[in-house]
Structures are given as C-alpha cells and as structure tokens.
Amino acid sequence: MAKIVSRDEVLYHIGLSREMIKDTEYVVLPGDPGRVETIAKQMDENAVHLATNREYTSYLAFLGKTPVLICSTGMGGPSVGIGVEEFAMLGIKNFIRLGTCGAIQENIDVGDIIITSAAVRLEGTSTHYAPLEYPAVSNFSLTQKLVTATQDLTSDYHIGVTASSDTFFPGQERYDSHSGYVRRHFQGSMDEWQKLNVLNFEMEAATLFTICSVFKLNAACICAAIVNRNKSEIPDKSKYDESMRNCITAIGEAIKSDIIAKETAQ
Ligand code: URA
C-alpha cells in the first residue's frame, strides 16, 4: 500500500509537507538549486520560496489555480531517488525533469532542446528499484504534451533516447578529467551510443523514469544542450538562457494541457 503522509508532516530531506505544497500533483525538477527561483518566477511572478535543505531548494508557483512545485534534485541518481520517494509520499503524481545535457549526435546544436523518450540506465540508483532488463521509459502522455508545447517555440528540438550516467567524466567518456583515464568498460562507449542513436548524455532521467514507472507515476524530461561533444568538451552557456526560457514555457503549457485533459476526462 503506497504511503501518503498527513498534511502537516514535513519530510526529512526535501523539507516539505502537503500543506506547504498545497497538495499539488506536479513537480518540476531542475538539478541546480540556483535555477529554481528563475524557473518558478517565469511560471508565476508571485511564486514563493518554500524550503532549502541540502540539494533540495523549492518554490511554489501557480498556473492559474493549479499549484506547481519546483524543486531541485542536485546532480545524479541518488538524490533524485530520495526526492522521488518523498515527493510521492506528498501525493505528487507528475514529475518533469528540466536539465542541461551534452549532445552526442552531429545534427544537434548547442541551445537545442532534447525531449527524452527513454533512457539508457548507466547509473546505479534505479537498480535498487528494478533489474537492468526493466526499461527506463518516460510517460507517453506527459511527454507528448511537452513535445506539442515545444513545437511552437524558437528552439530546435529532438525527441529520442538519452544516456543517463552516474559520472560526468568516465561514464560519459570524457578524457579532460583529473586522471585523464577512462576505464576500459567505457572506452569507445560514446561512439557506440552515437551509432545506437542515443541523442545525449545527462545524469538523472533514467533514475527518474525507472522509479516513477515502478511507482505508477508519470515522468518526463526536457533538457537544453549546453555542449555538442563532437565539437567541444567545454559547455557553452551562450544560448542557454533562451533554451531554458523555452523549456520552462513548454513545461507550463504541458502542465496546463494535462490539467485540461484530466478535467475533461472526469
Ligand atoms: N550534463 C551532463 O551530464 N553532461 C553534459 O555533457 C552536459 C550536462
């Protein structure tokens, strides 16, 4: 039986209660705590700060009458896993990750948007929930709404498979690291992912998708490409602001259309 906590219980890691989040069923999940306020204020200029604890910084915004939680997860699977557990205990059902990523296909430019349909599980946290044979897939309906909302925006966008790695350096086959060494297991892996039509690397989608599927919750992921690994190893944030604004707009529209679809279905 799924656990939902009482309205005033403040959960240990995220520092939030159902009362504080106004029983919202939607959370937007950037990795970086420093981006939360900007995201929240673009969605609703009157958005308010709720809590800051470890990597979890949260704001509450309103889209019309619907409250939406924006809460950072920090980097990588473990903190996403803790977050999803506690958000689920607050009754949240829809999880949209908003992140940055490194594109690996030639045709994706810095500043393009990538919407993840499914993720390669190059991480460990999801294996604590389901065996590796279990797919890390996004929720079809939520992802479709993100795609529809992104079609009207100024950024080019791509839909497909993402590789989610526990490490930024060896797992993404980066040699510009402290040791410069990538263990044999990952040597040549970027070339292989390219050939397998993986679009990008990031660090959280597979954990989010797997846990949400296991819990019967809905997850989607939209990212801005801040580097194309075929051209550079150094992230370039020059087009980042515009693509982030577009991602936030797309998320807002997707949530609105999800609310309308659910109201219509009732
Ligand atoms: N985040 C990643 O995990 N990899 C990148 O290349 C860029 C952002």
PDB file of C-alpha atoms and ligand atoms in Angstrom:
ATOM      1  CA  MET A   1       0.000   0.000   0.000  1.00  0.00           C
ATOM      2  CA  ALA A   2       1.519   3.335  -1.095  1.00  0.00           C
ATOM      3  CA  LYS A   3       2.311   5.690   1.764  1.00  0.00           C
ATOM      4  CA  ILE A   4       0.916   9.232   1.669  1.00  0.00           C
ATOM      5  CA  VAL A   5       1.774  11.313   4.735  1.00  0.00           C
ATOM      6  CA  SER A   6      -0.548  13.542   6.753  1.00  0.00           C
ATOM      7  CA  ARG A   7      -0.950  17.167   5.607  1.00  0.00           C
ATOM      8  CA  ASP A   8       1.380  18.735   8.138  1.00  0.00           C
ATOM      9  CA  GLU A   9       4.212  16.198   8.184  1.00  0.00           C
ATOM     10  CA  VAL A  10       7.434  17.811   6.927  1.00  0.00           C
ATOM     11  CA  LEU A  11       9.587  15.259   5.122  1.00  0.00           C
ATOM     12  CA  TYR A  12      13.169  14.903   6.244  1.00  0.00           C
ATOM     13  CA  HIS A  13      15.193  15.574   3.069  1.00  0.00           C
ATOM     14  CA  ILE A  14      13.026  17.890   0.994  1.00  0.00           C
ATOM     15  CA  GLY A  15      11.744  19.855   3.999  1.00  0.00           C
ATOM     16  CA  LEU A  16       8.206  19.986   2.594  1.00  0.00           C
ATOM     17  CA  SER A  17       4.702  18.982   3.698  1.00  0.00           C
ATOM     18  CA  ARG A  18       1.481  18.511   1.722  1.00  0.00           C
ATOM     19  CA  GLU A  19       0.211  21.700   3.352  1.00  0.00           C
ATOM     20  CA  MET A  20       3.238  23.670   2.097  1.00  0.00           C
ATOM     21  CA  ILE A  21       2.877  22.434  -1.483  1.00  0.00           C
ATOM     22  CA  LYS A  22      -0.917  22.975  -1.474  1.00  0.00           C
ATOM     23  CA  ASP A  23      -1.446  19.305  -2.390  1.00  0.00           C
ATOM     24  CA  THR A  24      -0.083  19.824  -5.883  1.00  0.00           C
ATOM     25  CA  GLU A  25       0.323  16.766  -8.101  1.00  0.00           C
ATOM     26  CA  TYR A  26       3.004  18.433 -10.285  1.00  0.00           C
ATOM     27  CA  VAL A  27       6.714  18.917  -9.652  1.00  0.00           C
ATOM     28  CA  VAL A  28       9.327  20.452 -11.958  1.00  0.00           C
ATOM     29  CA  LEU A  29      12.803  19.104 -11.218  1.00  0.00           C
ATOM     30  CA  PRO A  30      15.897  21.063 -12.233  1.00  0.00           C
ATOM     31  CA  GLY A  31      19.211  19.677 -10.991  1.00  0.00           C
ATOM     32  CA  ASP A  32      20.662  23.023  -9.950  1.00  0.00           C
ATOM     33  CA  PRO A  33      19.252  24.723  -6.803  1.00  0.00           C
ATOM     34  CA  GLY A  34      20.400  28.037  -8.299  1.00  0.00           C
ATOM     35  CA  ARG A  35      17.914  27.740 -11.161  1.00  0.00           C
ATOM     36  CA  VAL A  36      14.794  27.125  -9.081  1.00  0.00           C
ATOM     37  CA  GLU A  37      13.826  30.743  -8.433  1.00  0.00           C
ATOM     38  CA  THR A  38      14.206  31.733 -12.105  1.00  0.00           C
ATOM     39  CA  ILE A  39      12.051  28.812 -13.234  1.00  0.00           C
ATOM     40  CA  ALA A  40       9.397  29.492 -10.621  1.00  0.00           C
ATOM     41  CA  LYS A  41       9.253  33.231 -11.344  1.00  0.00           C
ATOM     42  CA  GLN A  42       8.946  32.693 -15.099  1.00  0.00           C
ATOM     43  CA  MET A  43       5.946  30.453 -14.428  1.00  0.00           C
ATOM     44  CA  ASP A  44       4.431  32.834 -11.873  1.00  0.00           C
ATOM     45  CA  GLU A  45       5.964  36.176 -10.871  1.00  0.00           C
ATOM     46  CA  ASN A  46       4.410  35.746  -7.415  1.00  0.00           C
ATOM     47  CA  ALA A  47       5.986  32.320  -6.827  1.00  0.00           C
ATOM     48  CA  VAL A  48       7.200  31.852  -3.252  1.00  0.00           C
ATOM     49  CA  HIS A  49      10.217  30.180  -1.702  1.00  0.00           C
ATOM     50  CA  LEU A  50       9.272  27.130   0.394  1.00  0.00           C
ATOM     51  CA  ALA A  51      12.405  25.426   1.688  1.00  0.00           C
ATOM     52  CA  THR A  52      16.136  24.934   1.260  1.00  0.00           C
ATOM     53  CA  ASN A  53      17.726  21.757   2.583  1.00  0.00           C
ATOM     54  CA  ARG A  54      20.859  20.146   1.118  1.00  0.00           C
ATOM     55  CA  GLU A  55      20.334  19.993  -2.694  1.00  0.00           C
ATOM     56  CA  TYR A  56      16.562  20.471  -2.417  1.00  0.00           C
ATOM     57  CA  THR A  57      15.575  24.119  -2.935  1.00  0.00           C
ATOM     58  CA  SER A  58      11.872  24.580  -3.563  1.00  0.00           C
ATOM     59  CA  TYR A  59       9.402  27.234  -4.719  1.00  0.00           C
ATOM     60  CA  LEU A  60       5.660  27.075  -5.231  1.00  0.00           C
ATOM     61  CA  ALA A  61       4.183  28.692  -8.349  1.00  0.00           C
ATOM     62  CA  PHE A  62       0.590  28.876  -9.542  1.00  0.00           C
ATOM     63  CA  LEU A  63      -0.507  28.222 -13.116  1.00  0.00           C
ATOM     64  CA  GLY A  64      -3.961  29.749 -12.896  1.00  0.00           C
ATOM     65  CA  LYS A  65      -5.454  27.959  -9.904  1.00  0.00           C
ATOM     66  CA  THR A  66      -3.103  24.969 -10.048  1.00  0.00           C
ATOM     67  CA  PRO A  67      -0.120  24.917  -7.692  1.00  0.00           C
ATOM     68  CA  VAL A  68       3.139  23.625  -9.147  1.00  0.00           C
ATOM     69  CA  LEU A  69       6.173  22.717  -7.055  1.00  0.00           C
ATOM     70  CA  ILE A  70       9.623  23.499  -8.447  1.00  0.00           C
ATOM     71  CA  CYS A  71      12.339  21.654  -6.510  1.00  0.00           C
ATOM     72  CA  SER A  72      15.986  20.980  -7.377  1.00  0.00           C
ATOM     73  CA  THR A  73      17.371  17.456  -7.108  1.00  0.00           C
ATOM     74  CA  GLY A  74      21.103  18.080  -7.204  1.00  0.00           C
ATOM     75  CA  MET A  75      23.228  16.013  -9.577  1.00  0.00           C
ATOM     76  CA  GLY A  76      22.860  12.299 -10.185  1.00  0.00           C
ATOM     77  CA  GLY A  77      20.594   9.398  -9.340  1.00  0.00           C
ATOM     78  CA  PRO A  78      20.804   9.031  -5.534  1.00  0.00           C
ATOM     79  CA  SER A  79      19.399  12.466  -4.737  1.00  0.00           C
ATOM     80  CA  VAL A  80      16.743  12.068  -7.465  1.00  0.00           C
ATOM     81  CA  GLY A  81      15.768   8.765  -5.833  1.00  0.00           C
ATOM     82  CA  ILE A  82      15.357  10.305  -2.383  1.00  0.00           C
ATOM     83  CA  GLY A  83      13.418  13.202  -3.890  1.00  0.00           C
ATOM     84  CA  VAL A  84      11.008  10.976  -5.829  1.00  0.00           C
ATOM     85  CA  GLU A  85      10.308   8.869  -2.717  1.00  0.00           C
ATOM     86  CA  GLU A  86       9.432  11.940  -0.656  1.00  0.00           C
ATOM     87  CA  PHE A  87       7.512  13.776  -3.419  1.00  0.00           C
ATOM     88  CA  ALA A  88       5.460  10.603  -3.939  1.00  0.00           C
ATOM     89  CA  MET A  89       4.706  10.474  -0.201  1.00  0.00           C
ATOM     90  CA  LEU A  90       3.312  14.016  -0.552  1.00  0.00           C
ATOM     91  CA  GLY A  91       0.934  12.756  -3.268  1.00  0.00           C
ATOM     92  CA  ILE A  92       2.797  14.128  -6.312  1.00  0.00           C
ATOM     93  CA  LYS A  93       1.966  12.190  -9.465  1.00  0.00           C
ATOM     94  CA  ASN A  94       3.640  14.102 -12.316  1.00  0.00           C
ATOM     95  CA  PHE A  95       7.405  14.677 -12.458  1.00  0.00           C
ATOM     96  CA  ILE A  96       9.063  16.806 -15.143  1.00  0.00           C
ATOM     97  CA  ARG A  97      12.851  16.991 -15.152  1.00  0.00           C
ATOM     98  CA  LEU A  98      14.313  20.182 -16.606  1.00  0.00           C
ATOM     99  CA  GLY A  99      18.039  19.931 -17.107  1.00  0.00           C
ATOM    100  CA  THR A 100      21.100  20.520 -19.208  1.00  0.00           C
ATOM    101  CA  CYS A 101      22.826  17.859 -21.249  1.00  0.00           C
ATOM    102  CA  GLY A 102      25.645  17.093 -23.656  1.00  0.00           C
ATOM    103  CA  ALA A 103      24.509  16.268 -27.200  1.00  0.00           C
ATOM    104  CA  ILE A 104      26.373  13.453 -28.978  1.00  0.00           C
ATOM    105  CA  GLN A 105      24.695  13.447 -32.400  1.00  0.00           C
ATOM    106  CA  GLU A 106      26.242  15.722 -35.089  1.00  0.00           C
ATOM    107  CA  ASN A 107      22.909  17.339 -36.023  1.00  0.00           C
ATOM    108  CA  ILE A 108      22.150  18.691 -32.522  1.00  0.00           C
ATOM    109  CA  ASP A 109      23.370  22.225 -31.835  1.00  0.00           C
ATOM    110  CA  VAL A 110      24.167  23.946 -28.561  1.00  0.00           C
ATOM    111  CA  GLY A 111      20.896  25.561 -27.477  1.00  0.00           C
ATOM    112  CA  ASP A 112      18.692  22.856 -28.992  1.00  0.00           C
ATOM    113  CA  ILE A 113      16.121  21.165 -26.787  1.00  0.00           C
ATOM    114  CA  ILE A 114      16.088  17.403 -26.242  1.00  0.00           C
ATOM    115  CA  ILE A 115      12.963  15.625 -25.015  1.00  0.00           C
ATOM    116  CA  THR A 116      13.803  12.171 -23.676  1.00  0.00           C
ATOM    117  CA  SER A 117      11.530   9.316 -24.692  1.00  0.00           C
ATOM    118  CA  ALA A 118      13.561   6.685 -22.833  1.00  0.00           C
ATOM    119  CA  ALA A 119      16.905   6.488 -21.066  1.00  0.00           C
ATOM    120  CA  VAL A 120      19.888   4.138 -21.004  1.00  0.00           C
ATOM    121  CA  ARG A 121      20.479   3.133 -17.388  1.00  0.00           C
ATOM    122  CA  LEU A 122      24.175   3.908 -16.963  1.00  0.00           C
ATOM    123  CA  GLU A 123      23.537   4.561 -13.298  1.00  0.00           C
ATOM    124  CA  GLY A 124      23.113   2.526 -10.142  1.00  0.00           C
ATOM    125  CA  THR A 125      20.197   4.003  -8.221  1.00  0.00           C
ATOM    126  CA  SER A 126      17.495   2.565 -10.489  1.00  0.00           C
ATOM    127  CA  THR A 127      18.853  -0.976  -9.952  1.00  0.00           C
ATOM    128  CA  HIS A 128      17.749  -0.679  -6.319  1.00  0.00           C
ATOM    129  CA  TYR A 129      14.182  -0.499  -7.677  1.00  0.00           C
ATOM    130  CA  ALA A 130      14.148  -2.739 -10.770  1.00  0.00           C
ATOM    131  CA  PRO A 131      16.554  -5.072 -12.604  1.00  0.00           C
ATOM    132  CA  LEU A 132      18.511  -3.687 -15.578  1.00  0.00           C
ATOM    133  CA  GLU A 133      16.189  -5.520 -18.011  1.00  0.00           C
ATOM    134  CA  TYR A 134      13.399  -3.143 -16.896  1.00  0.00           C
ATOM    135  CA  PRO A 135      13.147  -0.163 -19.285  1.00  0.00           C
ATOM    136  CA  ALA A 136      13.556   3.466 -18.220  1.00  0.00           C
ATOM    137  CA  VAL A 137      10.708   4.999 -20.203  1.00  0.00           C
ATOM    138  CA  SER A 138       9.013   8.370 -19.930  1.00  0.00           C
ATOM    139  CA  ASN A 139       5.268   8.698 -19.514  1.00  0.00           C
ATOM    140  CA  PHE A 140       3.869   8.810 -23.046  1.00  0.00           C
ATOM    141  CA  SER A 141       1.041  11.262 -22.405  1.00  0.00           C
ATOM    142  CA  LEU A 142       3.119  13.813 -20.455  1.00  0.00           C
ATOM    143  CA  THR A 143       5.967  13.576 -22.959  1.00  0.00           C
ATOM    144  CA  GLN A 144       3.589  14.061 -25.879  1.00  0.00           C
ATOM    145  CA  LYS A 145       2.259  17.232 -24.238  1.00  0.00           C
ATOM    146  CA  LEU A 146       5.829  18.528 -23.821  1.00  0.00           C
ATOM    147  CA  VAL A 147       6.512  17.831 -27.497  1.00  0.00           C
ATOM    148  CA  THR A 148       3.339  19.643 -28.602  1.00  0.00           C
ATOM    149  CA  ALA A 149       4.235  22.653 -26.445  1.00  0.00           C
ATOM    150  CA  THR A 150       7.829  22.729 -27.735  1.00  0.00           C
ATOM    151  CA  GLN A 151       6.745  22.778 -31.403  1.00  0.00           C
ATOM    152  CA  ASP A 152       5.664  26.446 -31.159  1.00  0.00           C
ATOM    153  CA  LEU A 153       8.922  27.728 -29.640  1.00  0.00           C
ATOM    154  CA  THR A 154      12.069  29.271 -31.139  1.00  0.00           C
ATOM    155  CA  SER A 155      14.484  26.431 -30.231  1.00  0.00           C
ATOM    156  CA  ASP A 156      15.033  23.423 -32.484  1.00  0.00           C
ATOM    157  CA  TYR A 157      14.115  20.238 -30.681  1.00  0.00           C
ATOM    158  CA  HIS A 158      14.807  16.495 -30.855  1.00  0.00           C
ATOM    159  CA  ILE A 159      12.977  13.535 -29.331  1.00  0.00           C
ATOM    160  CA  GLY A 160      14.701  10.267 -28.504  1.00  0.00           C
ATOM    161  CA  VAL A 161      16.889   8.174 -26.255  1.00  0.00           C
ATOM    162  CA  THR A 162      19.163   9.726 -23.613  1.00  0.00           C
ATOM    163  CA  ALA A 163      22.046   8.052 -21.773  1.00  0.00           C
ATOM    164  CA  SER A 164      21.951   8.798 -18.026  1.00  0.00           C
ATOM    165  CA  SER A 165      25.341   8.314 -16.401  1.00  0.00           C
ATOM    166  CA  ASP A 166      26.340   8.267 -12.742  1.00  0.00           C
ATOM    167  CA  THR A 167      29.504  10.132 -13.650  1.00  0.00           C
ATOM    168  CA  PHE A 168      30.133  13.272 -15.691  1.00  0.00           C
ATOM    169  CA  PHE A 169      33.655  12.142 -16.684  1.00  0.00           C
ATOM    170  CA  PRO A 170      34.331   8.391 -17.246  1.00  0.00           C
ATOM    171  CA  GLY A 171      30.701   7.298 -17.762  1.00  0.00           C
ATOM    172  CA  GLN A 172      30.312   9.953 -20.474  1.00  0.00           C
ATOM    173  CA  GLU A 173      33.744   9.030 -21.855  1.00  0.00           C
ATOM    174  CA  ARG A 174      35.387  12.340 -21.017  1.00  0.00           C
ATOM    175  CA  TYR A 175      39.180  12.408 -21.041  1.00  0.00           C
ATOM    176  CA  ASP A 176      39.523  16.023 -19.846  1.00  0.00           C
ATOM    177  CA  SER A 177      39.389  14.810 -16.221  1.00  0.00           C
ATOM    178  CA  HIS A 178      41.838  14.778 -13.280  1.00  0.00           C
ATOM    179  CA  SER A 179      43.471  11.491 -14.314  1.00  0.00           C
ATOM    180  CA  GLY A 180      42.595  11.576 -18.000  1.00  0.00           C
ATOM    181  CA  TYR A 181      41.806   7.882 -17.646  1.00  0.00           C
ATOM    182  CA  VAL A 182      38.562   6.267 -18.758  1.00  0.00           C
ATOM    183  CA  ARG A 183      38.329   2.641 -17.699  1.00  0.00           C
ATOM    184  CA  ARG A 184      38.202   0.071 -20.473  1.00  0.00           C
ATOM    185  CA  HIS A 185      34.499  -0.584 -19.956  1.00  0.00           C
ATOM    186  CA  PHE A 186      33.689   2.972 -21.133  1.00  0.00           C
ATOM    187  CA  GLN A 187      36.412   3.407 -23.770  1.00  0.00           C
ATOM    188  CA  GLY A 188      34.672   3.726 -27.147  1.00  0.00           C
ATOM    189  CA  SER A 189      31.269   3.935 -25.450  1.00  0.00           C
ATOM    190  CA  MET A 190      30.409   7.383 -26.824  1.00  0.00           C
ATOM    191  CA  ASP A 191      30.947   6.147 -30.378  1.00  0.00           C
ATOM    192  CA  GLU A 192      28.744   3.158 -29.663  1.00  0.00           C
ATOM    193  CA  TRP A 193      25.932   5.271 -28.171  1.00  0.00           C
ATOM    194  CA  GLN A 194      26.115   7.529 -31.245  1.00  0.00           C
ATOM    195  CA  LYS A 195      25.736   4.502 -33.503  1.00  0.00           C
ATOM    196  CA  LEU A 196      22.810   3.331 -31.391  1.00  0.00           C
ATOM    197  CA  ASN A 197      21.145   6.728 -31.998  1.00  0.00           C
ATOM    198  CA  VAL A 198      21.390   7.956 -28.435  1.00  0.00           C
ATOM    199  CA  LEU A 199      20.956  11.742 -28.559  1.00  0.00           C
ATOM    200  CA  ASN A 200      22.628  12.973 -25.390  1.00  0.00           C
ATOM    201  CA  PHE A 201      24.227  12.397 -22.006  1.00  0.00           C
ATOM    202  CA  GLU A 202      22.876  13.656 -18.711  1.00  0.00           C
ATOM    203  CA  MET A 203      22.723  12.191 -15.197  1.00  0.00           C
ATOM    204  CA  GLU A 204      19.166  11.888 -13.884  1.00  0.00           C
ATOM    205  CA  ALA A 205      16.494  10.810 -16.403  1.00  0.00           C
ATOM    206  CA  ALA A 206      16.949   7.024 -16.109  1.00  0.00           C
ATOM    207  CA  THR A 207      16.607   7.073 -12.338  1.00  0.00           C
ATOM    208  CA  LEU A 208      13.537   9.294 -12.516  1.00  0.00           C
ATOM    209  CA  PHE A 209      11.834   7.246 -15.241  1.00  0.00           C
ATOM    210  CA  THR A 210      12.516   3.867 -13.646  1.00  0.00           C
ATOM    211  CA  ILE A 211      11.328   4.794 -10.163  1.00  0.00           C
ATOM    212  CA  CYS A 212       8.254   6.615 -11.494  1.00  0.00           C
ATOM    213  CA  SER A 213       7.295   3.611 -13.672  1.00  0.00           C
ATOM    214  CA  VAL A 214       7.738   1.261 -10.708  1.00  0.00           C
ATOM    215  CA  PHE A 215       5.573   3.567  -8.559  1.00  0.00           C
ATOM    216  CA  LYS A 216       2.941   4.053 -11.337  1.00  0.00           C
ATOM    217  CA  LEU A 217       3.742   7.771 -11.510  1.00  0.00           C
ATOM    218  CA  ASN A 218       4.271   9.926 -14.595  1.00  0.00           C
ATOM    219  CA  ALA A 219       7.697  11.241 -15.584  1.00  0.00           C
ATOM    220  CA  ALA A 220       9.059  13.301 -18.469  1.00  0.00           C
ATOM    221  CA  CYS A 221      12.359  15.011 -19.189  1.00  0.00           C
ATOM    222  CA  ILE A 222      13.309  18.086 -21.233  1.00  0.00           C
ATOM    223  CA  CYS A 223      16.883  19.349 -21.462  1.00  0.00           C
ATOM    224  CA  ALA A 224      18.845  22.135 -23.105  1.00  0.00           C
ATOM    225  CA  ALA A 225      22.035  21.025 -24.866  1.00  0.00           C
ATOM    226  CA  ILE A 226      24.970  23.042 -23.479  1.00  0.00           C
ATOM    227  CA  VAL A 227      27.657  21.218 -25.429  1.00  0.00           C
ATOM    228  CA  ASN A 228      27.972  19.088 -28.543  1.00  0.00           C
ATOM    229  CA  ARG A 229      30.610  16.506 -27.710  1.00  0.00           C
ATOM    230  CA  ASN A 230      31.625  16.120 -31.364  1.00  0.00           C
ATOM    231  CA  LYS A 231      32.700  19.767 -31.431  1.00  0.00           C
ATOM    232  CA  SER A 232      33.830  20.656 -27.900  1.00  0.00           C
ATOM    233  CA  GLU A 233      34.178  19.278 -24.373  1.00  0.00           C
ATOM    234  CA  ILE A 234      33.567  22.652 -22.760  1.00  0.00           C
ATOM    235  CA  PRO A 235      29.952  23.589 -22.008  1.00  0.00           C
ATOM    236  CA  ASP A 236      28.869  26.792 -23.771  1.00  0.00           C
ATOM    237  CA  LYS A 237      26.135  28.690 -21.997  1.00  0.00           C
ATOM    238  CA  SER A 238      25.713  31.405 -24.664  1.00  0.00           C
ATOM    239  CA  LYS A 239      22.385  30.007 -25.892  1.00  0.00           C
ATOM    240  CA  TYR A 240      21.412  28.578 -22.552  1.00  0.00           C
ATOM    241  CA  ASP A 241      19.088  31.392 -21.368  1.00  0.00           C
ATOM    242  CA  GLU A 242      16.873  31.277 -24.460  1.00  0.00           C
ATOM    243  CA  SER A 243      16.566  27.490 -24.474  1.00  0.00           C
ATOM    244  CA  MET A 244      15.897  27.409 -20.717  1.00  0.00           C
ATOM    245  CA  ARG A 245      13.138  30.006 -21.146  1.00  0.00           C
ATOM    246  CA  ASN A 246      11.682  27.872 -23.926  1.00  0.00           C
ATOM    247  CA  CYS A 247      11.866  24.697 -21.813  1.00  0.00           C
ATOM    248  CA  ILE A 248      10.069  26.470 -18.937  1.00  0.00           C
ATOM    249  CA  THR A 249       7.368  27.743 -21.332  1.00  0.00           C
ATOM    250  CA  ALA A 250       6.931  24.223 -22.729  1.00  0.00           C
ATOM    251  CA  ILE A 251       6.615  22.733 -19.243  1.00  0.00           C
ATOM    252  CA  GLY A 252       3.997  25.326 -18.243  1.00  0.00           C
ATOM    253  CA  GLU A 253       1.960  24.630 -21.382  1.00  0.00           C
ATOM    254  CA  ALA A 254       2.289  20.854 -20.944  1.00  0.00           C
ATOM    255  CA  ILE A 255       1.044  21.057 -17.365  1.00  0.00           C
ATOM    256  CA  LYS A 256      -1.891  23.282 -18.400  1.00  0.00           C
ATOM    257  CA  SER A 257      -2.851  20.871 -21.148  1.00  0.00           C
ATOM    258  CA  ASP A 258      -2.550  17.912 -18.753  1.00  0.00           C
ATOM    259  CA  ILE A 259      -4.888  19.646 -16.280  1.00  0.00           C
ATOM    260  CA  ILE A 260      -7.438  20.341 -19.044  1.00  0.00           C
ATOM    261  CA  ALA A 261      -7.225  16.724 -20.295  1.00  0.00           C
ATOM    262  CA  LYS A 262      -7.843  15.392 -16.779  1.00  0.00           C
ATOM    263  CA  GLU A 263     -10.741  17.806 -16.125  1.00  0.00           C
ATOM    264  CA  THR A 264     -12.321  16.845 -19.470  1.00  0.00           C
ATOM    265  CA  ALA A 265     -11.976  13.135 -18.686  1.00  0.00           C
ATOM    266  CA  GLN A 266     -13.854  13.482 -15.380  1.00  0.00           C
TER     267      GLN A 266
HETATM  268  N1  URA B   1      25.279  17.380 -18.144  1.00  0.00           N
HETATM  269  C1  URA B   1      25.892  16.196 -18.360  1.00  0.00           C
HETATM  270  O1  URA B   1      25.689  15.230 -17.614  1.00  0.00           O
HETATM  271  N2  URA B   1      26.726  16.090 -19.418  1.00  0.00           N
HETATM  272  C2  URA B   1      26.998  17.123 -20.242  1.00  0.00           C
HETATM  273  O2  URA B   1      27.798  16.971 -21.173  1.00  0.00           O
HETATM  274  C3  URA B   1      26.353  18.357 -20.001  1.00  0.00           C
HETATM  275  C4  URA B   1      25.490  18.453 -18.940  1.00  0.00           C
END
